[in-house]
PDB file of N, CA and C in Angstrom:
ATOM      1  N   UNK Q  20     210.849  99.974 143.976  1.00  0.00           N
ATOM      2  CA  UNK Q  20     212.033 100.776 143.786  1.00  0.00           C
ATOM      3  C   UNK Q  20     212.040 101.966 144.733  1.00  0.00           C
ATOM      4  N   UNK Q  21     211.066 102.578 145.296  1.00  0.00           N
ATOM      5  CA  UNK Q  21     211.058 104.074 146.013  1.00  0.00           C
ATOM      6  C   UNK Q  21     211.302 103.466 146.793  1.00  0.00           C
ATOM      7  N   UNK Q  22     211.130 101.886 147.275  1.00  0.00           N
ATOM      8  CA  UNK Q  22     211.298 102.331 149.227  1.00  0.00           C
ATOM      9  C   UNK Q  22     212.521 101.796 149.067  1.00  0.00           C
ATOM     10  N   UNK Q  23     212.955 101.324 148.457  1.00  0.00           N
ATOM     11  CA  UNK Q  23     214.745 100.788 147.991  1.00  0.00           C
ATOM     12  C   UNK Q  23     215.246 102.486 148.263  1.00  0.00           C
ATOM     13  N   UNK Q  24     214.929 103.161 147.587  1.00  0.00           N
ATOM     14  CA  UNK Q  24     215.584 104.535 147.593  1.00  0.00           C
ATOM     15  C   UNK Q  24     215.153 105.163 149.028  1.00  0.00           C
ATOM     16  N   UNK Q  25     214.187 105.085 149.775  1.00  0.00           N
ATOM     17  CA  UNK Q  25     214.209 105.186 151.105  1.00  0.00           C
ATOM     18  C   UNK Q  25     214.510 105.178 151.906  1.00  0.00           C
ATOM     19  N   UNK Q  26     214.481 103.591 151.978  1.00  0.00           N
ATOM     20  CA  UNK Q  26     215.577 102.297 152.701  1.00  0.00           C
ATOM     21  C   UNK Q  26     216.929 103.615 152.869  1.00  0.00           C
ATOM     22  N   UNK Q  27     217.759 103.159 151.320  1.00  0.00           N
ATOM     23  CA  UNK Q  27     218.991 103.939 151.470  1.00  0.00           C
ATOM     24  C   UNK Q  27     218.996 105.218 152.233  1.00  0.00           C
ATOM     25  N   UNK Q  28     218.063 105.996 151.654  1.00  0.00           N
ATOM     26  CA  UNK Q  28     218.301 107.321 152.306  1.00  0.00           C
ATOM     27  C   UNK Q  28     218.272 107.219 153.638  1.00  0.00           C
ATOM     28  N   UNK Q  29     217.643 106.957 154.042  1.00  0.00           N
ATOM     29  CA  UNK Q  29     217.103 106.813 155.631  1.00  0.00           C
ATOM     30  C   UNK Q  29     218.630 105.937 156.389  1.00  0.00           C
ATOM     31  N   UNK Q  30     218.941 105.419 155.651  1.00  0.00           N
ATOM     32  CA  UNK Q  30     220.446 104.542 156.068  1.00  0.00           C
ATOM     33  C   UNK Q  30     221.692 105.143 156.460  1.00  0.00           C
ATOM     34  N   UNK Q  31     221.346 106.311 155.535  1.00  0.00           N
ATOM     35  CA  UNK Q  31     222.400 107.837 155.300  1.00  0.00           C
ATOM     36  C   UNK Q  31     222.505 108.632 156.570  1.00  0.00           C
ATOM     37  N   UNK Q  32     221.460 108.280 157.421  1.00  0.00           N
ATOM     38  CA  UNK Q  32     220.806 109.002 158.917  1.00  0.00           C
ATOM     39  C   UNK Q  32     220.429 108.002 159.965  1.00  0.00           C
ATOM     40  N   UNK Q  33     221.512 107.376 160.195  1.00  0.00           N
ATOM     41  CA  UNK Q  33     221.943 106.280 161.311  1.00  0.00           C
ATOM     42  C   UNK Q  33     223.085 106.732 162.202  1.00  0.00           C
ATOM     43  N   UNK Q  34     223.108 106.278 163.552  1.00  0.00           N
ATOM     44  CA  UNK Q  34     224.556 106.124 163.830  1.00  0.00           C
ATOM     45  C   UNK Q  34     224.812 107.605 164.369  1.00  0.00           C
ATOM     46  N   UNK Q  35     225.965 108.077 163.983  1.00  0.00           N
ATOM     47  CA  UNK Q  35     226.617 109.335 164.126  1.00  0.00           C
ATOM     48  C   UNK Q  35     225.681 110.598 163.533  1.00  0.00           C
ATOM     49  N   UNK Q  36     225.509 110.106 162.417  1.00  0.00           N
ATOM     50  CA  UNK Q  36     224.756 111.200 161.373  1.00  0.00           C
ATOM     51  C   UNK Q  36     223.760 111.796 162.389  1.00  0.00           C
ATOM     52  N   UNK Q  37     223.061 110.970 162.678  1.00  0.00           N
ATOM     53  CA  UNK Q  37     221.698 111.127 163.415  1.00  0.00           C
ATOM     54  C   UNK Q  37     221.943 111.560 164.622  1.00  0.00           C
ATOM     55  N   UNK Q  38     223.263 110.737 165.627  1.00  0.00           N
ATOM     56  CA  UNK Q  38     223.452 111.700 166.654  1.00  0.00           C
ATOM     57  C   UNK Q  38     223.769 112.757 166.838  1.00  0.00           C
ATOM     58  N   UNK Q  39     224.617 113.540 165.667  1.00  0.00           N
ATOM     59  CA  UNK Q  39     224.756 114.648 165.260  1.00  0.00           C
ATOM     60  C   UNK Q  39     223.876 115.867 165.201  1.00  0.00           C
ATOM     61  N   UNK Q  40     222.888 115.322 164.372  1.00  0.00           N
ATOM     62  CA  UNK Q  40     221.671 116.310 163.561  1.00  0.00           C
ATOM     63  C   UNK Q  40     220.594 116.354 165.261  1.00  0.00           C
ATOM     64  N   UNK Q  41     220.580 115.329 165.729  1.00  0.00           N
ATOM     65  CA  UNK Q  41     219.683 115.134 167.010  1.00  0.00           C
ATOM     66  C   UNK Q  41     220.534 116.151 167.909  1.00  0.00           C
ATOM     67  N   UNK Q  42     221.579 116.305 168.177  1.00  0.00           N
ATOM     68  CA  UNK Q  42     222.012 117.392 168.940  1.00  0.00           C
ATOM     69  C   UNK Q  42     222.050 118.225 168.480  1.00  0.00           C
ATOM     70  N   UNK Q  43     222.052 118.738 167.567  1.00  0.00           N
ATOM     71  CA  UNK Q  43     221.885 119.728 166.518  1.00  0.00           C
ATOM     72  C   UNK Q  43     220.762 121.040 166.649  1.00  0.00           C
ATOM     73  N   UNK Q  44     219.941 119.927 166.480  1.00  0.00           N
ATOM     74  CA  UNK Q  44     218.676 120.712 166.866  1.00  0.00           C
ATOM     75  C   UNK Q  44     217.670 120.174 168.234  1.00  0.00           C
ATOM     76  N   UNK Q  45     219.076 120.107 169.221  1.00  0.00           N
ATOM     77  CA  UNK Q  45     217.881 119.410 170.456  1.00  0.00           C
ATOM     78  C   UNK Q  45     217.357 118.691 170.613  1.00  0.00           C
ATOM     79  N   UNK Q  46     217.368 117.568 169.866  1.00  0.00           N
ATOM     80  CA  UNK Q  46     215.759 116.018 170.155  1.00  0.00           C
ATOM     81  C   UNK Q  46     216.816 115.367 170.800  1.00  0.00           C
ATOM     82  N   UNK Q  47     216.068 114.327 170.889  1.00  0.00           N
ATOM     83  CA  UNK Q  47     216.540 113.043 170.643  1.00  0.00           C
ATOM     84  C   UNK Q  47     216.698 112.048 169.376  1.00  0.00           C
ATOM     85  N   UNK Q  48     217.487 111.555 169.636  1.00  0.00           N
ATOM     86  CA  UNK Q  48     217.821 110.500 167.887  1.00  0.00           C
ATOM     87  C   UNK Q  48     216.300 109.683 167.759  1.00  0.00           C
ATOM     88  N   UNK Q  49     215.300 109.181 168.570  1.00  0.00           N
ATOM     89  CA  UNK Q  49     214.551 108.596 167.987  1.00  0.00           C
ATOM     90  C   UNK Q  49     213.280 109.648 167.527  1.00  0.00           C
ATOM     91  N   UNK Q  50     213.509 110.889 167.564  1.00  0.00           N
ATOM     92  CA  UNK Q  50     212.540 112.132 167.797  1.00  0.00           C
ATOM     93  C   UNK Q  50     212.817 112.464 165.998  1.00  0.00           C
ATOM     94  N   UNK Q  51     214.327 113.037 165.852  1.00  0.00           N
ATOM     95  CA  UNK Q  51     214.530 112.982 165.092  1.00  0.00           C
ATOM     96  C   UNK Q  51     214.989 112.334 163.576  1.00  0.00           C
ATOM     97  N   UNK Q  52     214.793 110.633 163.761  1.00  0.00           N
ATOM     98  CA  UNK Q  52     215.035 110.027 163.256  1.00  0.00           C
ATOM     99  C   UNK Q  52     213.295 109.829 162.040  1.00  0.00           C
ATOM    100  N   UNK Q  53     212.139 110.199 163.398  1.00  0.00           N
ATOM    101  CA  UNK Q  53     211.042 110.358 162.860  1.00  0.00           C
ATOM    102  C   UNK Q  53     210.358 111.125 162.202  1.00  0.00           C
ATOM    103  N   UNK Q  54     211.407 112.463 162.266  1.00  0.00           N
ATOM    104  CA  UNK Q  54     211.399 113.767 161.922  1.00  0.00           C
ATOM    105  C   UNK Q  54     211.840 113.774 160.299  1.00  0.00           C
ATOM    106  N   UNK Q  55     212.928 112.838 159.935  1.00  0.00           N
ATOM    107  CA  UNK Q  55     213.752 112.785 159.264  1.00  0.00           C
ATOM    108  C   UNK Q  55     213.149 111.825 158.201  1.00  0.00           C
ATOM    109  N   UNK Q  56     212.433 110.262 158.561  1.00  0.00           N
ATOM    110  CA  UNK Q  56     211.910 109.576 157.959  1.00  0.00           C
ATOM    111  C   UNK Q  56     210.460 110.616 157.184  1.00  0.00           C
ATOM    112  N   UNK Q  57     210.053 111.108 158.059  1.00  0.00           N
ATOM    113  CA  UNK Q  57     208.999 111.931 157.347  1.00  0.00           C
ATOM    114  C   UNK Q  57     209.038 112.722 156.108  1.00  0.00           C
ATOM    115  N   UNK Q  58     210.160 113.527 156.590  1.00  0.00           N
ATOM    116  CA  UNK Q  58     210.569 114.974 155.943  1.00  0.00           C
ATOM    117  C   UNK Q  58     211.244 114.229 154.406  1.00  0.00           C
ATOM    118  N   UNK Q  59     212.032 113.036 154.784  1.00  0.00           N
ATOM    119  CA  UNK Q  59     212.445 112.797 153.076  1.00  0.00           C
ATOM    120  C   UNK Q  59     211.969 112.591 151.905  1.00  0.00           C
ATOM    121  N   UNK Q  60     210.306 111.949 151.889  1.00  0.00           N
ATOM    122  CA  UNK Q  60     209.298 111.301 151.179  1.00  0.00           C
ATOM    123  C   UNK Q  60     209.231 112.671 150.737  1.00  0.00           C
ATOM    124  N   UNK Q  61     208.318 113.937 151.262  1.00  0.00           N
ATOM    125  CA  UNK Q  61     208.424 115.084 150.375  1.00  0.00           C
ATOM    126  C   UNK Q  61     209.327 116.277 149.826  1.00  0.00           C
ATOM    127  N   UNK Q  62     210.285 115.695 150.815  1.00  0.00           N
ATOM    128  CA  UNK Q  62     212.254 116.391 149.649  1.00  0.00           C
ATOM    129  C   UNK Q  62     211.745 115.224 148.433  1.00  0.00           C
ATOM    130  N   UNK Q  63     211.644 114.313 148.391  1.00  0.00           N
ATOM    131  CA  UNK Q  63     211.851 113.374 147.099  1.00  0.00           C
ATOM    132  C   UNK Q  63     210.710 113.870 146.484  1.00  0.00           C
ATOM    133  N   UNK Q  64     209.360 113.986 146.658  1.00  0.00           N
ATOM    134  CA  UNK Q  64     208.511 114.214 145.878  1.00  0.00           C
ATOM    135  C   UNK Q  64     208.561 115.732 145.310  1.00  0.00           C
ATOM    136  N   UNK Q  65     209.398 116.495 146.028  1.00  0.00           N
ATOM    137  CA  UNK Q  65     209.306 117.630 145.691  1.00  0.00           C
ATOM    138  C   UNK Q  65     210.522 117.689 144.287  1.00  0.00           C
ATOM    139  N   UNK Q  66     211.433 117.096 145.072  1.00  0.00           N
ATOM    140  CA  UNK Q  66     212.663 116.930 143.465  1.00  0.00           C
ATOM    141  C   UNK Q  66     212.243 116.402 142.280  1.00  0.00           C
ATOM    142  N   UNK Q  67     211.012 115.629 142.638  1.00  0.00           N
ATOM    143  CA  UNK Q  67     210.307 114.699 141.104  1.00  0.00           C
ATOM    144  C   UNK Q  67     209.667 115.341 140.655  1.00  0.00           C
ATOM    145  N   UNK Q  68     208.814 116.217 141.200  1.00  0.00           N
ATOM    146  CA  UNK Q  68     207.824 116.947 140.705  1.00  0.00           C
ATOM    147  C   UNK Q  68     208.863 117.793 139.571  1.00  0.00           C
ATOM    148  N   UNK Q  69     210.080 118.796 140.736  1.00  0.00           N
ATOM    149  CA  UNK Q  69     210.434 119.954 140.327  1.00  0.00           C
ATOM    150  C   UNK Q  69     211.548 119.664 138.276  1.00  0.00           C
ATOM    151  N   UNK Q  70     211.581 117.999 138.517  1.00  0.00           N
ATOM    152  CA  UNK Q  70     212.317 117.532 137.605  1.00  0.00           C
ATOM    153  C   UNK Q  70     211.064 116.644 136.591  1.00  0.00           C
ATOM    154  N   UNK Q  71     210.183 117.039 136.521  1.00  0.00           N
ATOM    155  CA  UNK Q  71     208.937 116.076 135.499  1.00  0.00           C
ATOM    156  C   UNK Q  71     209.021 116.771 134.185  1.00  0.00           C
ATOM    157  N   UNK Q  72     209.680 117.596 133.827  1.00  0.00           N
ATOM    158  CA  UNK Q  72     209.930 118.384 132.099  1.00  0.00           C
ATOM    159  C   UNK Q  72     212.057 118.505 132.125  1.00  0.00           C
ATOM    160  N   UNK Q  73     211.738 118.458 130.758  1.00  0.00           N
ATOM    161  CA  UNK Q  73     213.349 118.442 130.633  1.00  0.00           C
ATOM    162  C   UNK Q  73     213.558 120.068 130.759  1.00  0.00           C
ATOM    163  N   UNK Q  74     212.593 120.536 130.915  1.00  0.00           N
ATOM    164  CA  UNK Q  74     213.121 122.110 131.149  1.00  0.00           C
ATOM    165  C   UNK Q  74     213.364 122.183 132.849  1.00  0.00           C
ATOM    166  N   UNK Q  75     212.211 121.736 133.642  1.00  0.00           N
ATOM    167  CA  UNK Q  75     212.227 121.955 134.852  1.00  0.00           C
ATOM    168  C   UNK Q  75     213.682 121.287 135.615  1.00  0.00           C
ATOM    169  N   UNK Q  76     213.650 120.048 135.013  1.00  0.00           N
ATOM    170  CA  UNK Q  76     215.116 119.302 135.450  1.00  0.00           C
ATOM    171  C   UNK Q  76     216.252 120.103 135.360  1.00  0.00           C
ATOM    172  N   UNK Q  77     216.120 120.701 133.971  1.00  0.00           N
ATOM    173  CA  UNK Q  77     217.794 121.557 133.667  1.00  0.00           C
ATOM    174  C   UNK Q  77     217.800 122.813 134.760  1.00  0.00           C
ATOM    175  N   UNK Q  78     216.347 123.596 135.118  1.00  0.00           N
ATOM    176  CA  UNK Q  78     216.706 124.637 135.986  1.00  0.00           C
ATOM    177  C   UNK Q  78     216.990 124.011 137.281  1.00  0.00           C
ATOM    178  N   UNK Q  79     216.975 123.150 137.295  1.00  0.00           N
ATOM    179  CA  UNK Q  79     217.255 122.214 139.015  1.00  0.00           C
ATOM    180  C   UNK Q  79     218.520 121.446 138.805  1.00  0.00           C
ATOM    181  N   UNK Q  80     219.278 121.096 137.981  1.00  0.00           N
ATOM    182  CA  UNK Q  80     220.132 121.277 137.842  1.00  0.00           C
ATOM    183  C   UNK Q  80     220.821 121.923 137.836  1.00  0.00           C
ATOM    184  N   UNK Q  81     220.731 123.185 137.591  1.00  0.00           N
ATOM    185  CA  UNK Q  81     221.253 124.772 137.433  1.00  0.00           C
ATOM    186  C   UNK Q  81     221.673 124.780 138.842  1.00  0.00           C
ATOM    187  N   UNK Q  82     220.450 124.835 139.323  1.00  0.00           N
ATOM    188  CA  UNK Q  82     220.328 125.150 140.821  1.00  0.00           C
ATOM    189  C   UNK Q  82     221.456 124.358 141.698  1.00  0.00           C
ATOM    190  N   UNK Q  83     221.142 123.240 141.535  1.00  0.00           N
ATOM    191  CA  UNK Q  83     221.971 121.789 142.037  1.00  0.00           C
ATOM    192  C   UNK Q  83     223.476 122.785 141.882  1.00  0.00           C
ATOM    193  N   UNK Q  84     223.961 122.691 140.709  1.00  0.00           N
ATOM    194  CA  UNK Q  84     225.417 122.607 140.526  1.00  0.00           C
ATOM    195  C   UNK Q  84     226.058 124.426 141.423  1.00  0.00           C
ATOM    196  N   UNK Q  85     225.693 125.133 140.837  1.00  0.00           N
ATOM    197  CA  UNK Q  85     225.371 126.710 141.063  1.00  0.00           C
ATOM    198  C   UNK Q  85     225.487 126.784 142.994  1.00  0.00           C
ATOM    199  N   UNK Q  86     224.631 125.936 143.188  1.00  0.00           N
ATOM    200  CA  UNK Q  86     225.316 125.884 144.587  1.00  0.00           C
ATOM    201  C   UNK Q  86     226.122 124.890 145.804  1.00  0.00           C
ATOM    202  N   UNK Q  87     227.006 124.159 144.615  1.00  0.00           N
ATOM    203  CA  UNK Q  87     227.850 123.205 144.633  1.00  0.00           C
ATOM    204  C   UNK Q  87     227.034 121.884 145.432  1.00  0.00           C
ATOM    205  N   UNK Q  88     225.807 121.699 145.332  1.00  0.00           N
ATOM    206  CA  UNK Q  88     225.647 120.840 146.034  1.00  0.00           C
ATOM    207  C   UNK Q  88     225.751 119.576 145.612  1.00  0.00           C
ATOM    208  N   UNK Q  89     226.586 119.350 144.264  1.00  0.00           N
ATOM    209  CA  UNK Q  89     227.056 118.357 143.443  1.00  0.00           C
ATOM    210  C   UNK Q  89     228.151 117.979 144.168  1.00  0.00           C
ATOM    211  N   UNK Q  90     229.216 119.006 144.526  1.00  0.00           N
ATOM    212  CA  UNK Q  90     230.523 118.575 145.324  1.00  0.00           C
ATOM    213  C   UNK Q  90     230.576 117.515 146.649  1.00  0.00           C
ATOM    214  N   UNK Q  91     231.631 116.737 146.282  1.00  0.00           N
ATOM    215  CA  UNK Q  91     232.295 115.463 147.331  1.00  0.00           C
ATOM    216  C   UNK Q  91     231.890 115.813 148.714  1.00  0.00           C
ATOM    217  N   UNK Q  92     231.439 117.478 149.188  1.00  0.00           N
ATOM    218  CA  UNK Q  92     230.833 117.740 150.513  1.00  0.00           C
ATOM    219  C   UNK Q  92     229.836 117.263 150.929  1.00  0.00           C
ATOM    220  N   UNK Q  93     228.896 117.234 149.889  1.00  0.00           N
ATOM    221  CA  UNK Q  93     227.963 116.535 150.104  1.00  0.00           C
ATOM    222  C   UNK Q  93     227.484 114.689 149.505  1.00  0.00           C
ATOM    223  N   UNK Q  94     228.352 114.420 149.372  1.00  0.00           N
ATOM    224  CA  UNK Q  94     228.315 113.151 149.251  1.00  0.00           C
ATOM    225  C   UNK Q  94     227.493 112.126 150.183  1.00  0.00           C
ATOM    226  N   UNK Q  95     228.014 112.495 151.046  1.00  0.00           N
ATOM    227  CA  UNK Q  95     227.632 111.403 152.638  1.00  0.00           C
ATOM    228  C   UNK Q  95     227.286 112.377 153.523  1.00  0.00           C
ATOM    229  N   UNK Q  96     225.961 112.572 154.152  1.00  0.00           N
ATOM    230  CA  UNK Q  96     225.329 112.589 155.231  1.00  0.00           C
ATOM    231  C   UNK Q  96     226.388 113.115 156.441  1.00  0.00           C
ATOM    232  N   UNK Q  97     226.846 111.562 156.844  1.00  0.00           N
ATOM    233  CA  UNK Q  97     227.359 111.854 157.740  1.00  0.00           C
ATOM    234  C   UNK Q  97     228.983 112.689 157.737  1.00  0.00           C
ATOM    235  N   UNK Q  98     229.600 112.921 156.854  1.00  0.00           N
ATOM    236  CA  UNK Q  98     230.923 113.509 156.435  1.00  0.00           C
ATOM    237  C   UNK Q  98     230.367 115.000 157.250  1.00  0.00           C
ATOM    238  N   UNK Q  99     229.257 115.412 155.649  1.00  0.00           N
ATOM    239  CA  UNK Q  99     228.531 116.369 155.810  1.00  0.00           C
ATOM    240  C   UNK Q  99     228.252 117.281 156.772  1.00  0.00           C
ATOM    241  N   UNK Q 100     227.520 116.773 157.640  1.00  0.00           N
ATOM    242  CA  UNK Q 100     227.033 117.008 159.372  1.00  0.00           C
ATOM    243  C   UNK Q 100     228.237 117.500 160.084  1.00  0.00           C
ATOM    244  N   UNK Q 101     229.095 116.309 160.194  1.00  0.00           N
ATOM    245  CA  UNK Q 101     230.317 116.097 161.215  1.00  0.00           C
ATOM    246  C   UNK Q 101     231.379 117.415 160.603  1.00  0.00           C
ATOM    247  N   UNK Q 102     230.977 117.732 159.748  1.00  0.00           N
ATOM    248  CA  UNK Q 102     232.091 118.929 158.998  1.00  0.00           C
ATOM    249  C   UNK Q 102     231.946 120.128 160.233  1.00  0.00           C
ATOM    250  N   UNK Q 103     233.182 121.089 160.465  1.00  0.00           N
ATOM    251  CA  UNK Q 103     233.206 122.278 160.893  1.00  0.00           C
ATOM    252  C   UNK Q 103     231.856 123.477 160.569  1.00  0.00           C
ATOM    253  N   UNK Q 104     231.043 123.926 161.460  1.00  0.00           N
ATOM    254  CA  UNK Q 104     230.014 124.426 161.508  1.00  0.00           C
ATOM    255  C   UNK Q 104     228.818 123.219 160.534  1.00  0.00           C
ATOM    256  N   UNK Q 105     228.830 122.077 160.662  1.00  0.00           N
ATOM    257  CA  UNK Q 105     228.210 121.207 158.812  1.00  0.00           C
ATOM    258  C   UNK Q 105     226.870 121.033 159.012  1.00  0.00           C
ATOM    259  N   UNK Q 106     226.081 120.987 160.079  1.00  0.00           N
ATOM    260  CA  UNK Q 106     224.184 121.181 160.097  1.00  0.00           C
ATOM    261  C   UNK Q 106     224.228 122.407 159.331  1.00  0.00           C
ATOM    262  N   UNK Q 107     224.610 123.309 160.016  1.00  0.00           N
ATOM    263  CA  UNK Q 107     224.264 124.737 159.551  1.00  0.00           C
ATOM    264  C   UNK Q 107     224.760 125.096 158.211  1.00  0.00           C
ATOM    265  N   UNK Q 108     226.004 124.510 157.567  1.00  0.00           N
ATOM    266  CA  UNK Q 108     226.251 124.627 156.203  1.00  0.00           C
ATOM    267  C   UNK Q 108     225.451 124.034 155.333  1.00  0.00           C
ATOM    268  N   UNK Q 109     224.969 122.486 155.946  1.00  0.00           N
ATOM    269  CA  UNK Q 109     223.872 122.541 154.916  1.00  0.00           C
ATOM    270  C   UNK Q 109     222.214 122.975 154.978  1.00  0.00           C
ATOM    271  N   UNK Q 110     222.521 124.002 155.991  1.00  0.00           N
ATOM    272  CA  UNK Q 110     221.095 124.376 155.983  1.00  0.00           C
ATOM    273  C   UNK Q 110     220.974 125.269 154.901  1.00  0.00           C
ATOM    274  N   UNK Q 111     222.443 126.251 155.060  1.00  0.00           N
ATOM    275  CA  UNK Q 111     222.167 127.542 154.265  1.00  0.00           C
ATOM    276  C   UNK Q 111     222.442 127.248 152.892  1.00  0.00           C
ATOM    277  N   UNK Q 112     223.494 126.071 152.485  1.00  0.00           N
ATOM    278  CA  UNK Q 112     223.324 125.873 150.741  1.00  0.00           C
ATOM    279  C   UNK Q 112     222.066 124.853 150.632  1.00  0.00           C
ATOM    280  N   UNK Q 113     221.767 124.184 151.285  1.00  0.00           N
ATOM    281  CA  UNK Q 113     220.208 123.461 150.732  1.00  0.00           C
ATOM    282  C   UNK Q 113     219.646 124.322 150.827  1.00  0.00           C
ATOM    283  N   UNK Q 114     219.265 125.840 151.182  1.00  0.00           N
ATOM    284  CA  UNK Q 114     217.919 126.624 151.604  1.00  0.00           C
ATOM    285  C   UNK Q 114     217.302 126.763 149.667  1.00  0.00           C
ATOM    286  N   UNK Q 115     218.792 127.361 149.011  1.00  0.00           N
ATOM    287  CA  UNK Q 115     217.713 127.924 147.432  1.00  0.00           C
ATOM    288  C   UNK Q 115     217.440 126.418 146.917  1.00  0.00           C
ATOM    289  N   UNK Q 116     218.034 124.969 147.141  1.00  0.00           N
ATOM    290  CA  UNK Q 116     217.131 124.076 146.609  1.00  0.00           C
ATOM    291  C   UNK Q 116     215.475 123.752 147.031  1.00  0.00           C
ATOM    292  N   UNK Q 117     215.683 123.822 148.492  1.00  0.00           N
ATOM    293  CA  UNK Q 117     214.519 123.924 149.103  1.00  0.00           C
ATOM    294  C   UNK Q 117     213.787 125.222 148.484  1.00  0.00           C
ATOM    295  N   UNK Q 118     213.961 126.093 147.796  1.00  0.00           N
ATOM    296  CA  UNK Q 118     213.157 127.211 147.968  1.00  0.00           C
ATOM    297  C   UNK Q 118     212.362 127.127 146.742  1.00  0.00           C
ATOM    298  N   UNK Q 119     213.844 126.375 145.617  1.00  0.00           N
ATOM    299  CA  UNK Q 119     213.232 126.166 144.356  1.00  0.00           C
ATOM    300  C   UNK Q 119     212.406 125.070 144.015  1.00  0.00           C
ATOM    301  N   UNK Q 120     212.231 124.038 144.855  1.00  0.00           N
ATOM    302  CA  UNK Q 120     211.215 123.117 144.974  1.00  0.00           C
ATOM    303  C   UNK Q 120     210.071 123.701 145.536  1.00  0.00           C
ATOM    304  N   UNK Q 121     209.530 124.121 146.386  1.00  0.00           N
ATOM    305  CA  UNK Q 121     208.475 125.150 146.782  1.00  0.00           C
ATOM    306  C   UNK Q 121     208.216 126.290 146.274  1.00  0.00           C
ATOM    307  N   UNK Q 122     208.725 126.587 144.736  1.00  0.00           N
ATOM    308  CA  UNK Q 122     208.395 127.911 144.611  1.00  0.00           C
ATOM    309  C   UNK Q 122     207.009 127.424 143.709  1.00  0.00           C
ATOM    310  N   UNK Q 123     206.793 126.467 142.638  1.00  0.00           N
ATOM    311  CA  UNK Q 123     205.850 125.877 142.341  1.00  0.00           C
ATOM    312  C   UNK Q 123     204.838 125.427 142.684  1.00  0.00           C
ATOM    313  N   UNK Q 124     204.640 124.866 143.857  1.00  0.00           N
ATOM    314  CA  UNK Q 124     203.471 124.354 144.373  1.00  0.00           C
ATOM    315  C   UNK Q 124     202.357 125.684 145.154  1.00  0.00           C
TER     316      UNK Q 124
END
């Protein structure tokens, strides 16, 4: 089942998405494609961890909704990206999920 959820994710960062985010931050798409395959395994492990108690889930939920990252913006990857200023928008509303997954470990 995880690499099913992998698979997908990683699917999400094909194509445009990837040529996007690769100019984005300067690589190349196969630079960053490796960058990207890496980096998701511990976004996921970090969301499982941060969600292993029904308490920890609800404050990550909190978090989740609080900074709309529930909304149709972020749906798709590539929408996402391709949006007006959209790497950098989701750098700065993913930053407090990212922050709240690392504040634990």
């Amino acid at each position: 089942m995880t690499s099913n959820l992998m698979t997908e994710l990683m699917n999400d960062f094909r194509g445009d998405s990837l040529s996007s985010i690769a100019s984005a931050v300067g690589q190349n798409p196969a630079t960053t494609q490796s960058a990207i395959a890496a980096a998701l395994p511990a976004l996921i492990g970090g969301l499982a961890y941060k969600a292993s108690t029904a308490d920890q889930a609800s404050n990550l939920l909190e978090v989740i909704t609080r900074n709309k990252l529930d909304s149709d913006t972020f749906a798709s990857p590539s929408s996402a990206v391709k949006a007006p200023g959209g790497l950098n928008s989701l750098m700065n509303v993913g930053r407090p999920l990212l922050d709240s997954i690392g504040s634990d470990h």
